[in-house]
Coordinates of C-alpha atoms in Angstrom, one line a residue:
X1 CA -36.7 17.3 -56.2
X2 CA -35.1 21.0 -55.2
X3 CA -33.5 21.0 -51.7
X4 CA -33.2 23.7 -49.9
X5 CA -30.0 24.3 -48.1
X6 CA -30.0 26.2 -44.4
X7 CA -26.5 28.5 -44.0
X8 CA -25.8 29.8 -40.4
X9 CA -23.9 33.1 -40.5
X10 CA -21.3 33.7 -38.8
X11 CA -21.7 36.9 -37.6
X12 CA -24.8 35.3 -35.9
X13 CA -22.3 33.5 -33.5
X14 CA -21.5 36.8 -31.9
X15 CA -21.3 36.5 -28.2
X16 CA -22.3 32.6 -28.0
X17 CA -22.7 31.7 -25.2
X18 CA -23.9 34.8 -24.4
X19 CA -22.5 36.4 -21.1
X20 CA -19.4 34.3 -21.5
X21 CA -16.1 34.1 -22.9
X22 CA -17.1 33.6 -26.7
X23 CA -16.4 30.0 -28.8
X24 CA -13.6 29.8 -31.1
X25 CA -14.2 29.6 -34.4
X26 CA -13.6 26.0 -34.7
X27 CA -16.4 25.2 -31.8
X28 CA -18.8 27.3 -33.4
X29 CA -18.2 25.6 -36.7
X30 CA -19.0 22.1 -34.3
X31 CA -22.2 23.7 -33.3
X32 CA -23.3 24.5 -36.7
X33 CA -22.8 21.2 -37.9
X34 CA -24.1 19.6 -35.1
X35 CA -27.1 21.8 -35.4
X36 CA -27.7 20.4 -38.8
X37 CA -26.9 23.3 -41.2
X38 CA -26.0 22.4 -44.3
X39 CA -23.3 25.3 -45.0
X40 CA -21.8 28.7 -43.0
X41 CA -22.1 32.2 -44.4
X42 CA -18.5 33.6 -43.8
X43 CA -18.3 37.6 -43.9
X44 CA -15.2 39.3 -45.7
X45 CA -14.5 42.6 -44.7
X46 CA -11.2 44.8 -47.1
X47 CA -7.9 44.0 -48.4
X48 CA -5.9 44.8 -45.8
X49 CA -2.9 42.3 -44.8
X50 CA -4.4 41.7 -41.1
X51 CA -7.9 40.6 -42.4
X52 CA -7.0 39.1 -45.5
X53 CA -5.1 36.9 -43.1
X54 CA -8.0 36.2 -41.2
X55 CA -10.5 35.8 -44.1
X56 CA -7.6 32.7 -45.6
X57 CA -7.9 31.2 -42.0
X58 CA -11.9 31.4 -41.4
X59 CA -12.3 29.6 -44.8
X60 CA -9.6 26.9 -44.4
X61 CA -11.5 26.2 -41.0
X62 CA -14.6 25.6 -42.4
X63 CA -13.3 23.6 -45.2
X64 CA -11.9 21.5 -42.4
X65 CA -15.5 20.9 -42.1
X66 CA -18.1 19.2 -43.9
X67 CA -20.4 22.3 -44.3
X68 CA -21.0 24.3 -47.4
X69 CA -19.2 27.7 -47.9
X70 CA -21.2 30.9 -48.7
X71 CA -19.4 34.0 -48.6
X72 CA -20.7 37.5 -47.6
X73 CA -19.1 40.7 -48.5
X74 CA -19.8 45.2 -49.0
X75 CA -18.5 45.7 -52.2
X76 CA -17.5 49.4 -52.5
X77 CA -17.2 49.6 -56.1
X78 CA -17.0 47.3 -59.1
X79 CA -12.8 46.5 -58.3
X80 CA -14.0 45.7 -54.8
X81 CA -16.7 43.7 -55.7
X82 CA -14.3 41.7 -58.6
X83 CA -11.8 40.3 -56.3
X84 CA -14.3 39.2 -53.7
X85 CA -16.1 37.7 -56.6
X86 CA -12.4 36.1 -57.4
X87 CA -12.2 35.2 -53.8
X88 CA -15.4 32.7 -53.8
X89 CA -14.8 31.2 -57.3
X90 CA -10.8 30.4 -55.4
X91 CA -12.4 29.2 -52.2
X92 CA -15.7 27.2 -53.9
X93 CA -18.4 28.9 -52.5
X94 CA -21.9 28.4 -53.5
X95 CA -22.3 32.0 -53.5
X96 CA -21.3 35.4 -53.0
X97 CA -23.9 37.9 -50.8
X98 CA -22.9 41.2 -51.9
X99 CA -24.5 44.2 -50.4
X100 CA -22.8 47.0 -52.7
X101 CA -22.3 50.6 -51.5
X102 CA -23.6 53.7 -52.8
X103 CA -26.8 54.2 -51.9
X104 CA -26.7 57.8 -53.3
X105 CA -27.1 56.3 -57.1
X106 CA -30.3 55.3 -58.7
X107 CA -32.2 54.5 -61.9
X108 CA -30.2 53.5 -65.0
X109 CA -26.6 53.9 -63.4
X110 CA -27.6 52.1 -60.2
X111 CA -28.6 49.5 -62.8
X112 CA -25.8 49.3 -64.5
X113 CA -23.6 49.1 -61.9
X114 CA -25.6 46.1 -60.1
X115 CA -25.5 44.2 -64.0
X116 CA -21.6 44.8 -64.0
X117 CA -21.3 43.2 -60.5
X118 CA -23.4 40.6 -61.5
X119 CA -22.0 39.6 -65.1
X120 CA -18.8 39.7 -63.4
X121 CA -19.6 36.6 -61.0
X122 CA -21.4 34.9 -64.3
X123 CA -18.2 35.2 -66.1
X124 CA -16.4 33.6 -63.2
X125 CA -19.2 30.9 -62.8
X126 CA -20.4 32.9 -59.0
X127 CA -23.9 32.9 -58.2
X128 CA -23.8 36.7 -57.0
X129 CA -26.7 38.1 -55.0
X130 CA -27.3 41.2 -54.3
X131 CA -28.6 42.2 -50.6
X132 CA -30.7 45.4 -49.9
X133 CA -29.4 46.4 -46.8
X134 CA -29.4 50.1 -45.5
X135 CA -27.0 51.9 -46.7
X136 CA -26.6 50.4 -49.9
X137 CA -28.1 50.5 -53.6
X138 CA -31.7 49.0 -53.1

């Protein structure tokens, strides 16, 4: 029998309670679980020090925890995309959301570029999706 597994972003926890002095992290993770999700779609942004930082913290909290780990990310080109990719097959994930940039390509090359992305998370044994989102190749 399939299952289907329920992921709460975390982006969605924005201004929880609302009105009030936000949860930490950790709390919201509590909710989540409490709530009954089965895993937690955590968002990674660049490479820069200060949020790479942040990303390695976020995902050690939720492997504190017993939900799932789904990873959302922009990819801005194929290099992006690779060490994002790199990033989920390090931390687990059951997947990598990609929403990938460059919505000013279509056809063939927006094709080709999509398949790269894409046999790039088979050859590290990723299940990559790709999002249409505005802004982006759809």
């Amino acid at each position: 029998m399939k299952k289907l597994d329920l992921y709460q972003a975390l982006w969605g926890m924005i201004d929880l309670p609302p009105n009030q002095l936000e949860d930490s992290i950790e709390v919201q993770l509590k909710k989540i679980e409490a709530a009954g999700f089965d895993g937690v779609l955590h968002f990674i942004e660049d490479t820069s020090k200060n949020s790479l930082d942040r990303t390695y913290e976020i995902t050690d909290l939720i492997h504190q925890t017993d939900l799932k780990l789904g990873i959302s990310c922009v990819a801005y080109s194929v290099d992006d995309a690779r060490w994002k990719i790199e990033y989920a097959k390090e931390q687990g994930a059951e997947f990598l959301n990609v929403m990938v940039k460059d919505y000013f390509i279509k056809g063939k090359e927006a094709t080709l570029y999509l398949e790269e992305i894409i046999s790039i998370g088979k050859e590290n044994n990723v299940n990559v999706l790709i999002e249409t989102h505005r802004g982006t190749v759809t």
